[in-house]
Amino acid sequence: MTTVLKIDPKHPQQELILQAAEVLRGGGLVAFPTETVYGLGAIATDAKATARIFEAKERPATSPLIVHVASIAQAARFAARWPDEARALADAFWPGPLSIVLGKSPIVPAAVSGGGETVAMRAPAHPVAVALIEALGEGIAAPSANRSSRLPPVRAEHVLKGLDGRIDLVLDAGACPGGLESTVLDLSGAKPRVLRRGAISLARIASLVEVEDASRPASEDSSGWIRMAPVGEFEFTEVRSGAILVRERALAEGVAVRVLGEDARAYASRMYDALHELEDAGCEVVWIEQLPAGSDWDAIRDRLRR
Ligand code: TXA
Ligand code: MG
């Protein structure tokens, strides 16, 4: 049984936070909102608890988790060392959607590092996430709260679509404000490298440290559930289809359409929600209108292609 607790996103009720922290302390799994997407949390220092995340999500064991913290001091306990660059970046972007990868300290369970030598850490900005970490007094290891290779959840309902009955608790604070996941930045090597594009742009990071884009190029092929193309190239067959447009346009009758607008930030904050709506409407294919040019759209383009 998965318990759902409705909680105020701005002023989380302390008794609900304490209840969720108690579940985590006992080795349970709690889904909670962050400013990007909902995370599926376990106490980061407990090998058994963190291993349960992989079962619930059916996630491959080699895929490492992000440790969510409330401060640089708390993050530093999970890292073998905390270099100046990490300090500068955390000072600039925390709390916020930047995950920093460093060599791990001995307190990091093997499950959290995916069997590797490094650990990713970030301080989320959502008041519910902050309150939960503070009440637990320990880091929370959390991937996005979806089944492996499904859409990331930006509402509690999306979490339940994939994980109802598989986790102990969901803190339901409504929609996540941000949309895109955190940017993952690897500081464990000789030179900072972006491993995953996300909510903090490459340009903003590059204004502080010299950084290399090492994010895997997303495939350009248009054969999956989500297909990106100029509107003129959309192909609607008999299957129920959806479309996500930048600008309002008339499409074939019966196509489920969402118009997300020409502002990259607003688009990002609606994107996953719109995809969930189209999934729930039974769409078997979703056409995405080719995105406007410009680096503001890079991370969005990248996330949609995956
Ligand atoms: O916004 C977010 O990052 C959300 C919220 C819940 O914080 N979390 C999230 O987690 O998207 P997940 O597990 O779905 O994606 C984490 C990404 C994966 O691409 C993973 O490979 C990478 O971060 N990652 C985590 N630990 C890493 C490590 N030690 N080294 C390299 N990459 C790592
Ligand atoms: Mg994920």
Short mmCIF file of N, CA and C and ligand atoms in Angstrom, two decimals, residues 34 36-39 59 64-66 68 101 118-120 122 142-144 181-182 184 195-196, ligand 1:
data_model
loop_
_atom_site.label_atom_id
_atom_site.label_comp_id
_atom_site.label_asym_id
_atom_site.label_seq_id
_atom_site.Cartn_x
_atom_site.Cartn_y
_atom_site.Cartn_z
N THR A 34 10.58 17.88 -6.05
CA THR A 34 11.70 18.82 -6.07
C THR A 34 11.30 19.93 -7.04
N THR A 36 12.42 20.30 -9.87
CA THR A 36 12.50 19.80 -11.24
C THR A 36 11.41 18.75 -11.48
N VAL A 37 11.57 17.57 -10.88
CA VAL A 37 10.61 16.47 -11.01
C VAL A 37 10.48 15.81 -9.63
N TYR A 38 9.51 14.87 -9.49
CA TYR A 38 9.41 14.13 -8.23
C TYR A 38 10.56 13.13 -8.15
N GLY A 39 11.15 13.01 -6.96
CA GLY A 39 12.20 12.04 -6.72
C GLY A 39 11.66 10.87 -5.91
N ARG A 59 15.17 -0.46 -12.09
CA ARG A 59 16.29 0.30 -12.65
C ARG A 59 17.53 -0.58 -12.67
N PRO A 64 23.74 5.08 -11.31
CA PRO A 64 23.89 5.70 -9.99
C PRO A 64 22.78 6.69 -9.64
N LEU A 65 22.65 6.98 -8.34
CA LEU A 65 21.59 7.87 -7.84
C LEU A 65 22.19 9.22 -7.40
N ILE A 66 21.35 10.25 -7.41
CA ILE A 66 21.77 11.56 -6.91
C ILE A 66 21.45 11.63 -5.40
N HIS A 68 20.51 13.88 -2.41
CA HIS A 68 19.95 15.20 -2.18
C HIS A 68 20.31 15.67 -0.78
N VAL A 101 29.12 15.80 -9.51
CA VAL A 101 29.70 14.46 -9.35
C VAL A 101 31.14 14.59 -8.88
N THR A 118 32.29 7.23 -7.87
CA THR A 118 31.86 8.62 -7.74
C THR A 118 30.44 8.71 -7.18
N VAL A 119 30.06 9.92 -6.78
CA VAL A 119 28.70 10.15 -6.28
C VAL A 119 28.21 11.51 -6.80
N ALA A 120 26.93 11.57 -7.17
CA ALA A 120 26.32 12.83 -7.59
C ALA A 120 25.55 13.42 -6.42
N ARG A 122 23.12 16.99 -5.05
CA ARG A 122 22.56 18.31 -5.30
C ARG A 122 21.70 18.74 -4.13
N ALA A 142 17.98 9.78 -4.42
CA ALA A 142 16.73 9.77 -5.17
C ALA A 142 16.94 9.93 -6.67
N PRO A 143 16.46 8.97 -7.44
CA PRO A 143 16.31 9.17 -8.87
C PRO A 143 14.93 9.76 -9.12
N SER A 144 14.60 10.05 -10.37
CA SER A 144 13.24 10.49 -10.67
C SER A 144 12.27 9.34 -10.34
N GLU A 181 14.95 18.14 -15.65
CA GLU A 181 15.78 17.61 -14.57
C GLU A 181 17.05 18.44 -14.40
N SER A 182 17.77 18.13 -13.32
CA SER A 182 19.00 18.87 -13.03
C SER A 182 20.07 18.58 -14.08
N VAL A 184 23.75 17.52 -14.87
CA VAL A 184 24.73 16.70 -14.14
C VAL A 184 26.12 17.08 -14.61
N LEU A 195 27.59 15.89 -18.01
CA LEU A 195 27.21 14.53 -18.40
C LEU A 195 25.76 14.47 -18.87
N ARG A 196 24.92 15.37 -18.32
CA ARG A 196 23.52 15.42 -18.74
C ARG A 196 23.12 16.88 -18.81
O1 TXA B 1 16.35 16.86 -11.29
C1 TXA B 1 16.85 15.76 -11.04
O2 TXA B 1 18.06 15.48 -11.24
C2 TXA B 1 15.94 14.65 -10.49
C3 TXA B 1 15.46 15.09 -9.11
C4 TXA B 1 14.66 14.02 -8.42
O3 TXA B 1 16.57 15.49 -8.34
N1 TXA B 1 16.62 13.40 -10.41
C5 TXA B 1 16.92 12.66 -11.50
O4 TXA B 1 17.54 11.46 -11.19
O5 TXA B 1 16.66 13.00 -12.64
P1 TXA B 1 17.76 10.31 -12.24
O6 TXA B 1 18.31 9.17 -11.46
O7 TXA B 1 16.52 10.08 -13.02
O8 TXA B 1 18.89 10.86 -13.17
C6 TXA B 1 20.18 11.07 -12.61
C7 TXA B 1 21.20 11.21 -13.67
C8 TXA B 1 21.37 9.94 -14.47
O9 TXA B 1 21.61 10.30 -15.81
C9 TXA B 1 22.62 9.33 -13.83
O10 TXA B 1 23.33 8.53 -14.74
C10 TXA B 1 23.41 10.56 -13.44
O11 TXA B 1 22.45 11.49 -13.04
N2 TXA B 1 24.30 10.27 -12.31
C11 TXA B 1 23.96 10.03 -11.03
N3 TXA B 1 25.04 9.73 -10.30
C12 TXA B 1 26.10 9.80 -11.13
C13 TXA B 1 27.50 9.56 -10.96
N4 TXA B 1 28.02 9.22 -9.81
N5 TXA B 1 28.28 9.71 -12.06
C14 TXA B 1 27.75 10.06 -13.25
N6 TXA B 1 26.44 10.27 -13.46
C15 TXA B 1 25.63 10.14 -12.42
#
